[in-house]
Short mmCIF file of C-alpha atoms in Angstrom, two decimals:
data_model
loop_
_atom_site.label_atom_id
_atom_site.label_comp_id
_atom_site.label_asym_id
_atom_site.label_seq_id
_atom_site.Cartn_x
_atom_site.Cartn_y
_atom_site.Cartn_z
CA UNK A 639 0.00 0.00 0.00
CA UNK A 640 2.61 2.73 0.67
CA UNK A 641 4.39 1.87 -2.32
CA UNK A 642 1.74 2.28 -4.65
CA UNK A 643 0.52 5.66 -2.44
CA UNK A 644 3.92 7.31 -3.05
CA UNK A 645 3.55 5.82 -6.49
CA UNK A 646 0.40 8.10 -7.07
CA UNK A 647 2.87 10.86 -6.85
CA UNK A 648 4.87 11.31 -10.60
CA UNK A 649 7.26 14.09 -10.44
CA UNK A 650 9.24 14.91 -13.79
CA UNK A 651 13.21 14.58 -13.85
CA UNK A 652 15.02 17.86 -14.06
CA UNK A 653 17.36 18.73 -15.99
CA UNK A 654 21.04 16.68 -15.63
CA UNK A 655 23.19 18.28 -13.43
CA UNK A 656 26.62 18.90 -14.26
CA UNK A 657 29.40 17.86 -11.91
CA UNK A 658 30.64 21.04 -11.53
CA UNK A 659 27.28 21.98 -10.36
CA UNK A 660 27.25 19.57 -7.75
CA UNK A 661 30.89 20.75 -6.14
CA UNK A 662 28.85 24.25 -6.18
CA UNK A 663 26.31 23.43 -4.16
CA UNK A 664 28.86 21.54 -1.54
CA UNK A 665 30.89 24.19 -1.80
CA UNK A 666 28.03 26.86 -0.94
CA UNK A 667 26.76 24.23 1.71
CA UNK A 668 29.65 24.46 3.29
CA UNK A 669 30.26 28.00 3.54
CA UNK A 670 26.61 28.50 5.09
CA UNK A 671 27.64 25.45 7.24
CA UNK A 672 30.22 27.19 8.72
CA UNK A 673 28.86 30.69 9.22
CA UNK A 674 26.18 28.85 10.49
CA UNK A 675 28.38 27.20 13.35
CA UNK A 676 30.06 30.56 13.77
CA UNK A 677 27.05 32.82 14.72
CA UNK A 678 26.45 30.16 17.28
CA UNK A 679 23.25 30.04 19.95
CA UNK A 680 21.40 33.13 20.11
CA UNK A 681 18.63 33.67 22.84
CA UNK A 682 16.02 36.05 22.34
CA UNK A 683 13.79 36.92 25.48
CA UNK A 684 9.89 36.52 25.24
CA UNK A 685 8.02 37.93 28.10
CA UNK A 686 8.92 35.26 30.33
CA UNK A 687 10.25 32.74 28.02
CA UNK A 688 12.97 32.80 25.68
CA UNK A 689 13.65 31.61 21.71
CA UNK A 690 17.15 30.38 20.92
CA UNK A 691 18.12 30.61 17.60
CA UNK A 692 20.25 27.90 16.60
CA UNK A 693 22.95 27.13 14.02
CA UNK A 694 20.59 25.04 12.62
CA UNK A 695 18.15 27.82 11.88
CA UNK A 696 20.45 29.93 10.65
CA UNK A 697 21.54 27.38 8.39
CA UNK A 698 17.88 27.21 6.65
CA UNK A 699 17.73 30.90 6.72
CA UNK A 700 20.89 31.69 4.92
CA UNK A 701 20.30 28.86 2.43
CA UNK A 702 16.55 30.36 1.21
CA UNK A 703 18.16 33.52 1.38
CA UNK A 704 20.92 32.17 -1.01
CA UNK A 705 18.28 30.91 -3.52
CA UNK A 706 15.87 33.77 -3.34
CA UNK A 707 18.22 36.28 -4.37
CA UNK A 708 20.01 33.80 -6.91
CA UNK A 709 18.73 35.80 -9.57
CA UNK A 710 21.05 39.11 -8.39
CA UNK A 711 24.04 37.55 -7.10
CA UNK A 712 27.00 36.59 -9.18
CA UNK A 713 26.93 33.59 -11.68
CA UNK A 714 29.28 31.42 -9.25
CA UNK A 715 26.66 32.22 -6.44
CA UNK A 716 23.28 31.18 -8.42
CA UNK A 717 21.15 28.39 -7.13
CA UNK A 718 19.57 27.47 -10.68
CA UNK A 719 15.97 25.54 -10.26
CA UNK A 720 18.02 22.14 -11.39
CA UNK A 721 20.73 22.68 -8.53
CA UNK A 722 17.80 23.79 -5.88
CA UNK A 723 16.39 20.54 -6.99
CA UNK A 724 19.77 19.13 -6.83
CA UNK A 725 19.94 19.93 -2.80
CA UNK A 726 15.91 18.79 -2.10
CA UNK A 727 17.73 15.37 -3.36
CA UNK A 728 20.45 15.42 -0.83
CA UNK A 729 18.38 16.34 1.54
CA UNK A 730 17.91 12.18 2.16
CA UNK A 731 21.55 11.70 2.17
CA UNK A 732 22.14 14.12 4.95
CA UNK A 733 19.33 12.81 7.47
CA UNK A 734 20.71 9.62 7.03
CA UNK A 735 23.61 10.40 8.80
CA UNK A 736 21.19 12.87 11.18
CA UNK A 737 19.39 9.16 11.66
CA UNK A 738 21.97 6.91 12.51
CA UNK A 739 23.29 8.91 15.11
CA UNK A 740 20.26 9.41 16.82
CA UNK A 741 19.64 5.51 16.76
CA UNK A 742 22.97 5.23 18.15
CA UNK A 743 21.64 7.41 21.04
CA UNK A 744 18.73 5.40 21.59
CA UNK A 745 19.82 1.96 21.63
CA UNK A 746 21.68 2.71 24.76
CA UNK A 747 18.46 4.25 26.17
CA UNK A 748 15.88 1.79 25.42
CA UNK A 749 15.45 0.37 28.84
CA UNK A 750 14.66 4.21 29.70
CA UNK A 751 11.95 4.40 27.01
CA UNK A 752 10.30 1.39 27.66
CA UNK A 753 10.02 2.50 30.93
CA UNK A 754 8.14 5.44 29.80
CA UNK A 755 5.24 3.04 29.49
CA UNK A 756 2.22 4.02 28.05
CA UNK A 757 3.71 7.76 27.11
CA UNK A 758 4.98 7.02 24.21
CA UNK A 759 2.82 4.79 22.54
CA UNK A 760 -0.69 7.33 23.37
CA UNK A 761 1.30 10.58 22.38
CA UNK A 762 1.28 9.62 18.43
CA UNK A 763 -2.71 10.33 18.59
CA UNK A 764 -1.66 13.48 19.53
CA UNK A 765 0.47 14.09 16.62
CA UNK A 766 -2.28 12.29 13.89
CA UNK A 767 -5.36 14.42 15.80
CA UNK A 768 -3.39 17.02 16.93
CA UNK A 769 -3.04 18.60 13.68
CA UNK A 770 -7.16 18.45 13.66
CA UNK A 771 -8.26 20.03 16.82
CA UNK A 772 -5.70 23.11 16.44
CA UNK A 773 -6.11 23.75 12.48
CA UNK A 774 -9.97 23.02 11.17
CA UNK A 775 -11.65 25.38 13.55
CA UNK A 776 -9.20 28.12 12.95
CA UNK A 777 -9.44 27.03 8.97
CA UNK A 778 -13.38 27.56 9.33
CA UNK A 779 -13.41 30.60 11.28
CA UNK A 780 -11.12 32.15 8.84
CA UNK A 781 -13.59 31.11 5.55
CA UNK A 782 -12.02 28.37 4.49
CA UNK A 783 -13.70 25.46 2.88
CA UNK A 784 -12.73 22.19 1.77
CA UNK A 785 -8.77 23.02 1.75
CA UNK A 786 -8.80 22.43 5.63
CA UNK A 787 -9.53 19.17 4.92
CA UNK A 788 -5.80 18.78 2.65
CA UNK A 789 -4.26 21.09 5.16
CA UNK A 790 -5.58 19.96 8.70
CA UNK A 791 -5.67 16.06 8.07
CA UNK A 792 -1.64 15.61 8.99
CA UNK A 793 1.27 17.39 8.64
CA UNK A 794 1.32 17.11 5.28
CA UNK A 795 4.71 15.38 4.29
CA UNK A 796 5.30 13.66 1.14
CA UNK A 797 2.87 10.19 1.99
CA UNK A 798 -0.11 12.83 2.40
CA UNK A 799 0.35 14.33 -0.73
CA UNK A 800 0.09 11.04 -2.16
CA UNK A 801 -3.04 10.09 0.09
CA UNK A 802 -5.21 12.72 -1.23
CA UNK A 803 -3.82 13.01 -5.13
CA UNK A 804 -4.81 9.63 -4.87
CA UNK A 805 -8.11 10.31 -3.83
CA UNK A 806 -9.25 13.65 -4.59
CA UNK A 807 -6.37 14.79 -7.52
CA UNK A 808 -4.20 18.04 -6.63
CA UNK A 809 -6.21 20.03 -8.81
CA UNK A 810 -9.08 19.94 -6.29
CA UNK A 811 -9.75 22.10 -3.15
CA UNK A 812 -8.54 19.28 -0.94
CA UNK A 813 -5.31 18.82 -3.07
CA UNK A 814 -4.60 22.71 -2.90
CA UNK A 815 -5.08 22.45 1.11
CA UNK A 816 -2.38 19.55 1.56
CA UNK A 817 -0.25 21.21 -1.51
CA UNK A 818 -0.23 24.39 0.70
CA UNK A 819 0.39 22.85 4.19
CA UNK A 820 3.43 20.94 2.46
CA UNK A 821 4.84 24.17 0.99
CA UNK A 822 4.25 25.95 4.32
CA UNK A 823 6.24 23.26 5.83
CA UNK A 824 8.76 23.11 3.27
CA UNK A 825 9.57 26.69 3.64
CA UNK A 826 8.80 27.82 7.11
CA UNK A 827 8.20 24.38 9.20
CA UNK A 828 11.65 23.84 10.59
CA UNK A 829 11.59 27.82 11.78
CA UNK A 830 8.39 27.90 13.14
CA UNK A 831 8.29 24.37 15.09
CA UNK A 832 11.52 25.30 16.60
CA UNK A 833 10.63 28.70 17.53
CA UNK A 834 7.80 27.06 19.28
CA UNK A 835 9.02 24.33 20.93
CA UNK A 836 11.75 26.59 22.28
CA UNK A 837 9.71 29.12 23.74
CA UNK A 838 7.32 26.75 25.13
CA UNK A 839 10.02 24.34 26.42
CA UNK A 840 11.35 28.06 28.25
CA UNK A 841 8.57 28.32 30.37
CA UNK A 842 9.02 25.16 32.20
CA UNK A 843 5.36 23.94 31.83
CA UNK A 844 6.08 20.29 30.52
CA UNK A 845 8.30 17.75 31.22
CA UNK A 846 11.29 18.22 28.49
CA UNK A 847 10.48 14.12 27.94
CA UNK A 848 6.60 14.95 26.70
CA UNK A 849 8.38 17.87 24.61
CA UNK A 850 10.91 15.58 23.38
CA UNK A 851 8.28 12.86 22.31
CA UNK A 852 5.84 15.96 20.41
CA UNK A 853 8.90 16.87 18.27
CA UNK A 854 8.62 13.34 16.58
CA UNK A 855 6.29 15.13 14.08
CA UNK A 856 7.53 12.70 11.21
CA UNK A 857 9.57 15.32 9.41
CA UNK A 858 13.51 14.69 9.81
CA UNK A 859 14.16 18.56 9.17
CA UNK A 860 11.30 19.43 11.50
CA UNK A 861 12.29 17.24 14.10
CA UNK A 862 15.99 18.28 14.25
CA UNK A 863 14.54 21.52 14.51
CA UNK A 864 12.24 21.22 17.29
CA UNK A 865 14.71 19.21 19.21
CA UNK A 866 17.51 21.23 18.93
CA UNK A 867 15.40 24.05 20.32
CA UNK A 868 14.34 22.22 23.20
CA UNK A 869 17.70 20.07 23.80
CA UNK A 870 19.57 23.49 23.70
CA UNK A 871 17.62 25.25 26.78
CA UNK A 872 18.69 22.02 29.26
CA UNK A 873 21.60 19.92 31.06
CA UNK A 874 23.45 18.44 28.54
CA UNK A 875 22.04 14.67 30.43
CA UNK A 876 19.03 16.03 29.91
CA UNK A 877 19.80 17.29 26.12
CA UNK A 878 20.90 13.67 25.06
CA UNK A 879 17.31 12.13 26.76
CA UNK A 880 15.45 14.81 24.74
CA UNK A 881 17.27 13.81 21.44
CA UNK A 882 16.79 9.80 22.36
CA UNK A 883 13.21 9.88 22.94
CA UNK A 884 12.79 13.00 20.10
CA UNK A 885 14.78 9.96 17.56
CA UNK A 886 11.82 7.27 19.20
CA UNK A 887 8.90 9.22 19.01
CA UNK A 888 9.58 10.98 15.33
CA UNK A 889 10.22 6.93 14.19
CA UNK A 890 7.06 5.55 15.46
CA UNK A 891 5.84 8.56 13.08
CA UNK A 892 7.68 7.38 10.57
CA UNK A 893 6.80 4.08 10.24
CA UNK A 894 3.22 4.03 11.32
CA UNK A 895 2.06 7.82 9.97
CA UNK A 896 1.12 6.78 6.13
CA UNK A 897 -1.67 4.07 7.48
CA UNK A 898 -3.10 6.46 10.69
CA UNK A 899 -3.45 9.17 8.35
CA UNK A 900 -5.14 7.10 5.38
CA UNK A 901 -7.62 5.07 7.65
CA UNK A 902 -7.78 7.21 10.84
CA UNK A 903 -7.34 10.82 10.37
CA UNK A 904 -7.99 11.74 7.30
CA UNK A 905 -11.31 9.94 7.66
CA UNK A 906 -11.91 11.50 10.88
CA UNK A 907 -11.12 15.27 9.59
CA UNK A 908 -13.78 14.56 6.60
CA UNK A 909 -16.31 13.35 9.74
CA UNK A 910 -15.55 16.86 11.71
CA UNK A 911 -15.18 18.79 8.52
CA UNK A 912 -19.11 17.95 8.04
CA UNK A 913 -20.25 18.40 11.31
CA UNK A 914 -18.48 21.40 11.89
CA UNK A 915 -18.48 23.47 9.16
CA UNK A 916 -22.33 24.58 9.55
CA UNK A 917 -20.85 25.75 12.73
CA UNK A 918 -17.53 27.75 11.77
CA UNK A 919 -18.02 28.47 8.67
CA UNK A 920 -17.81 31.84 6.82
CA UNK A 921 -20.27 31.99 3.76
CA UNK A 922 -17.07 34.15 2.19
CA UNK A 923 -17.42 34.30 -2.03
CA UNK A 924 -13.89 34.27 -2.47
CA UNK A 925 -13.23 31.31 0.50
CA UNK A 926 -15.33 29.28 -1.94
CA UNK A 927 -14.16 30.25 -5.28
CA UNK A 928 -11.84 28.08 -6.65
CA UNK A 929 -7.79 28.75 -7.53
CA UNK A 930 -6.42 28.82 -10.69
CA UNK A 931 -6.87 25.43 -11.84
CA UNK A 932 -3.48 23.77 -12.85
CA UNK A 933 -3.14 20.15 -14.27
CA UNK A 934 -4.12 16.97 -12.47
CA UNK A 935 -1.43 16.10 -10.48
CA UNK A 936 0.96 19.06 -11.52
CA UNK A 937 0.58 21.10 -8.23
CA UNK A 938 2.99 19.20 -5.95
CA UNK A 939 4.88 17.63 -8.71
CA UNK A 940 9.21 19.54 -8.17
CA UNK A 941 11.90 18.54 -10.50
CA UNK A 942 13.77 15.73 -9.17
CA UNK A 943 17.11 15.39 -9.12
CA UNK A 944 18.18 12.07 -9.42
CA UNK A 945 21.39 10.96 -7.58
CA UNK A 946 23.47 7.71 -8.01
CA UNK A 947 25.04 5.74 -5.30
CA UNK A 948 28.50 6.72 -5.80
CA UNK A 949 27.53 10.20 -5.33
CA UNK A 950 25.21 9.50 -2.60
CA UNK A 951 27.97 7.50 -0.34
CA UNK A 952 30.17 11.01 -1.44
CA UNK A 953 27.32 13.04 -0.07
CA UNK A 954 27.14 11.04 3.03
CA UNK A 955 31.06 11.47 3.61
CA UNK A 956 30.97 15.23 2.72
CA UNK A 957 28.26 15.51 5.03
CA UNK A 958 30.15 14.12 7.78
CA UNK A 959 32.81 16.32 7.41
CA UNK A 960 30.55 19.24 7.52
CA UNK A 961 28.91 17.65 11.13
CA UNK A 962 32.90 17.42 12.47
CA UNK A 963 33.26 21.24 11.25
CA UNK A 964 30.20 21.95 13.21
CA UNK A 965 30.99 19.66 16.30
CA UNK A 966 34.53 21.84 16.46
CA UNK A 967 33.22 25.28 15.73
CA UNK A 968 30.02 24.95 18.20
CA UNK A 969 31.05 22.63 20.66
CA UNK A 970 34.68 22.46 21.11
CA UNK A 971 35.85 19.00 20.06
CA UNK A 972 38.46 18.80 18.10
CA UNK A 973 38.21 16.31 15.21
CA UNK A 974 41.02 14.09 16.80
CA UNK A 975 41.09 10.68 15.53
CA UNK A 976 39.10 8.84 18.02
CA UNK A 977 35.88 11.37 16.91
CA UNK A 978 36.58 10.85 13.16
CA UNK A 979 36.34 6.87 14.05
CA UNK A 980 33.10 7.77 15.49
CA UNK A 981 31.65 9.76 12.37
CA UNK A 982 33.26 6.66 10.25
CA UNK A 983 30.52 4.47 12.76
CA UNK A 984 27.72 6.87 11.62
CA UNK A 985 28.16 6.75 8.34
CA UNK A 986 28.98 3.11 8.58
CA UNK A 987 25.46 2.87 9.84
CA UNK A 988 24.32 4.65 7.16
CA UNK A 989 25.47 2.08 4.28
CA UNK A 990 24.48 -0.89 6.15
CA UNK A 991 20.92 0.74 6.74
CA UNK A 992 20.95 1.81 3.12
CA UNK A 993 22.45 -1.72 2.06
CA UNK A 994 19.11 -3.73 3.79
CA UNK A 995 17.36 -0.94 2.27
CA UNK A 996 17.81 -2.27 -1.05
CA UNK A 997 18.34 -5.67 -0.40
CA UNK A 998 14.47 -5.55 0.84
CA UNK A 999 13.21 -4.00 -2.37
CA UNK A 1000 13.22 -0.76 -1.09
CA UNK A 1001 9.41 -1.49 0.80
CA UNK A 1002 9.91 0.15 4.16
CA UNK A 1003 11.64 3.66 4.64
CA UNK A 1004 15.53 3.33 4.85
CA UNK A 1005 15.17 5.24 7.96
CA UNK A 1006 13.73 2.45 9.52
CA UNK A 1007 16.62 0.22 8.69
CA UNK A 1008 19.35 2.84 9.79
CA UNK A 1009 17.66 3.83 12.90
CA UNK A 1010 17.24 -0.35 13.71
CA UNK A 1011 21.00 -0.78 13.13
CA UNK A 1012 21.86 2.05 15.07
CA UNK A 1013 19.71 0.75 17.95
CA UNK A 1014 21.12 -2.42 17.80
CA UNK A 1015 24.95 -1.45 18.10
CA UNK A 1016 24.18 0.48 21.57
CA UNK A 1017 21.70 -1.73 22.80
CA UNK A 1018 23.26 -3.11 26.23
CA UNK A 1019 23.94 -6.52 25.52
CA UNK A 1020 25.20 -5.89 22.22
CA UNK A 1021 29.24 -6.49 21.95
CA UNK A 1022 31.67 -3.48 22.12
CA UNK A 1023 28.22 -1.20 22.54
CA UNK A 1024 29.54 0.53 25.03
CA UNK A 1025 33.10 1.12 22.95
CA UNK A 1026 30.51 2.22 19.95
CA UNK A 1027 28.31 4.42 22.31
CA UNK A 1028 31.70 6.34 23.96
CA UNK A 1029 32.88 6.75 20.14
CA UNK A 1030 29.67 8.49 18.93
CA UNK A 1031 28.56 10.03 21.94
CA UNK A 1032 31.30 12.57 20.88
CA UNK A 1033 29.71 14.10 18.12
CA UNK A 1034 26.48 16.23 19.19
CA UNK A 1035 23.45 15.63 17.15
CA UNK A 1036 22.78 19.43 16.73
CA UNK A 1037 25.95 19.59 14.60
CA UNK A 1038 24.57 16.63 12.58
CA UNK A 1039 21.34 19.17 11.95
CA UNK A 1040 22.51 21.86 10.63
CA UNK A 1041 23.65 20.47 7.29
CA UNK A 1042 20.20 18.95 6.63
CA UNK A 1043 18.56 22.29 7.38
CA UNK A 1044 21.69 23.73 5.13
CA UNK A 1045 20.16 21.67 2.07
CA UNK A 1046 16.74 22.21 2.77
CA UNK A 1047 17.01 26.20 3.08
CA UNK A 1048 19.10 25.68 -0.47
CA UNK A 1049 15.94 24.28 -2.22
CA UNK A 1050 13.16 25.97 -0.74
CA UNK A 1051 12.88 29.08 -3.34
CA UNK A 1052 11.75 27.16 -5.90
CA UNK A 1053 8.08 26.36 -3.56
CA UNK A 1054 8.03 30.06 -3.24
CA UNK A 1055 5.69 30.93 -6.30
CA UNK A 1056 3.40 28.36 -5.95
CA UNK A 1057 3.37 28.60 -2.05
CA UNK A 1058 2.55 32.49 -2.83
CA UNK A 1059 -0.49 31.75 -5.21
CA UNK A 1060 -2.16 29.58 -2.02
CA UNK A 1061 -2.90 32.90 0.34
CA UNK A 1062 -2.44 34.00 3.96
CA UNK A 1063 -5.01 32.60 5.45
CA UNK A 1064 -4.56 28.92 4.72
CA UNK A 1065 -0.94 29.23 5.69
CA UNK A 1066 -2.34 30.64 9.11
CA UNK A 1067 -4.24 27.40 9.24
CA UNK A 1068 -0.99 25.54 8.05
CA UNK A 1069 1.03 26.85 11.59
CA UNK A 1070 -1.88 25.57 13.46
CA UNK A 1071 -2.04 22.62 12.28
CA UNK A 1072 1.66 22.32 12.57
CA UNK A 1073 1.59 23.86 16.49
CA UNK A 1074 -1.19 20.86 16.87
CA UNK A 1075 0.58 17.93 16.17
CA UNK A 1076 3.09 19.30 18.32
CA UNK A 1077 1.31 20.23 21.37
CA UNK A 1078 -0.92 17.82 20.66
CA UNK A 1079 1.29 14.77 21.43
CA UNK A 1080 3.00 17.34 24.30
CA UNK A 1081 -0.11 17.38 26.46
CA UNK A 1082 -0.65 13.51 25.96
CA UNK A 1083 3.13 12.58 26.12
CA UNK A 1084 2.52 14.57 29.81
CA UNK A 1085 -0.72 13.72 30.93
CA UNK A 1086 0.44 9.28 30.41
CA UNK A 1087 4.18 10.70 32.44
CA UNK A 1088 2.29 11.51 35.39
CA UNK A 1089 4.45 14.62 35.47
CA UNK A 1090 4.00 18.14 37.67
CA UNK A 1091 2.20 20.81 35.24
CA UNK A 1092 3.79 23.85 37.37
#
């Protein structure tokens, strides 16, 4: 079933890109990698609460500002739509190695998680209703009609576009919804979800554990985002649980997220969608009228860059490097030996993950497989697990972030037309949605902890 629901997704192949192409876009990746790492935390004070900036945001931000004003800069500095294309593809590459560590991290903790009992098995229905409860009223209220549906129903990742093409075709009011809560998280997710979960993870309301397990919003970019922002604000014991059970909660997501959303949520929103609309709803002309129609199927449809295996395993070793650059420039270790042996681990991980991957005909995520092998070299028990765990334990996951958001901010301008064609007020309903599977799973992920609310 998931193969055949991503299959309802055809995307056209863009244009080859030359090799010298490619080096540019490492090249700029690393450059924004680095200033990036330079600029370093920055914490912002909100009435009582506080939003830290991270390298990782700055990465994204830099990046879309790179390809937005491609079309002024000089010709080495252009981000043409093939090479923005170019770095959505690597984007894979470089949460691989984003995934393996944080399986590394949890296999060590798994006794902790599974002593979390119930918490982190009841928070995902706050992630797959979350989204829901926080975005269709607000969608109704505003005048919005059948669009919540595409926009409220999940977080609206790759498998959902898929879900409703398949159902309803992009070219309806239910495709634009999904199209535009995709391109809202595309361009603005990782910003906004950490901006949140840092400010609300400053006010000391929630156990960092239930924040931890609502960042698992099924996004890798969105994750490392949220985490980072919440992982940044506490002990750095503390910082390493938040990343574990962040890597636990975001794979149950993961692996689980296209069949809740086909057969629980989506069906759901279409229930609450009838019952309340009558309610909420704004009898607004221009809610009702129809976009600009495009072609069946066109709407979310990006150039894709295809990449071969050589250069992926490149892109994986390059994007090590940049994590060690990071890891030095950030947090002070030096890329000695012994923490080069531990990056050569992660992206060891990587290529066996990747290797079953294939092997398997490609029918479960490669995620999975890389986040299972990761788990299994820390698990206690396992031999030299604790040699492993010492090895990679010295490279901080936050370093490992910032070049996925690095590739992601490189290939968001081309979403900015379309994303500007779909309005304010459905990307309103977009953040909500996005703030609900979020705080959603928060307030569950807390209520099953048993832990003080003050």
């Amino acid at each position: 079933m998931a193969g055949e629901l991503y299959a309802a997704e055809a995307r056209p192949v863009a244009p080859a890109v030359s090799g010298g192409g490619k080096l540019t876009l490492f090249l700029l990746a690393l450059v924004i990698v680095v200033i990036a790492e330079a600029i370093g935390n920055v914490s912002i004070p909100v009435g009582s609460g506080k939003i830290v900036l991270l390298p990782l945001l700055w990465a994204l931000l830099l990046g879309g500002a790179l390809g937005l004003m491609s079309p002024h800069l000089p010709a080495p500095l252009r981000l043409s739509g093939a090479l923005q294309s170019a770095a959505g593809a690597y984007l894979q590459p470089a949460l691989l190695i984003f995934i393996a560590k944080l399986g590394l991290l949890v296999g060590g903790s798994l006794p902790k998680i599974l002593a979390s009992g119930w918490a982190l098995a009841f928070q995902e229905f706050g992630h797959f209703f979350g989204t829901m409860v926080f975005g269709l009223p607000v969608a109704l209220l505003l005048g919005i009609k059948r669009e919540a549906i595409g926009a409220t129903f999940s977080v609206g990742r790759e498998p959902s576009l898929a879900i409703i093409g398949e159902r309803y075709g992009m070219d309806s009011p239910e495709g634009r919804g999904v199209l535009a809560e995709y391109l809202t998280g595309t361009v603005f997710g990782a910003v906004f979800i950490a901006l949140l979960a840092g400010l609300i993870a400053s006010l000391k309301i929630f156990n960092p554990l239930a924040l931890a397990m609502g960042a698992g919003v099924g996004s890798g970019s969105m994750m490392a985002a949220a985490s980072g922002a919440i992982a940044a604000q506490q002990t750095p014991e503390i910082a390493k649980d938040v990343a574990t059970f962040a890597a636990a909660s975001n794979l149950v997501t993961t692996t689980i997220g296209t069949y809740f959303t086909l057969f629980l949520s989506l069906p759901f929103t279409i229930w609450a969608y009838g019952k309340l609309e009558p309610i909420l709803g704004r009898n607004r002309p221009d809610a009702a009228r129809p976009a600009a129609a495009e072609p069946r199927g066109a709407a979310p449809a990006h150039q894709e860059v295809r990449i071969g295996l050589g250069e992926t395993v490149l892109a994986w070793i390059l994007i090590g490097a940049y994590g060690l650059i990071g890891n030095w420039l950030t947090y002070g270790v030096v890329p000695v030996a012994s923490v080069v042996a531990g990056m050569a681990i992660i992206i060891g991980t990587v290529l066996a993950g990747w290797g079953l991957y294939l092997l398997l005909g490609r029918r479960l995520p490669a995620v999975l497989w890389v986040s299972i092998i990761g788990m299994a070299l820390t698990y206690p028990g396992t031999p030299y697990a604790a040699e492993i765990a010492a090895l990679t334990g010295k490279l901080n996951f936050l370093a490992l972030a910032t070049p996925i958001l690095t590739f992601a901010g490189l290939s968001v301008a081309k979403d900015v037309p379309a994303f500007r064609r779909l309005g304010w007020r459905i990307v309103v309903v977009s953040f909500m949605a996005n703030a609900g599977t979020f705080l959603g799973a928060v307030l569950i992920a807390q209520f099953f902890m048993h832990a003080p609310l003050g």
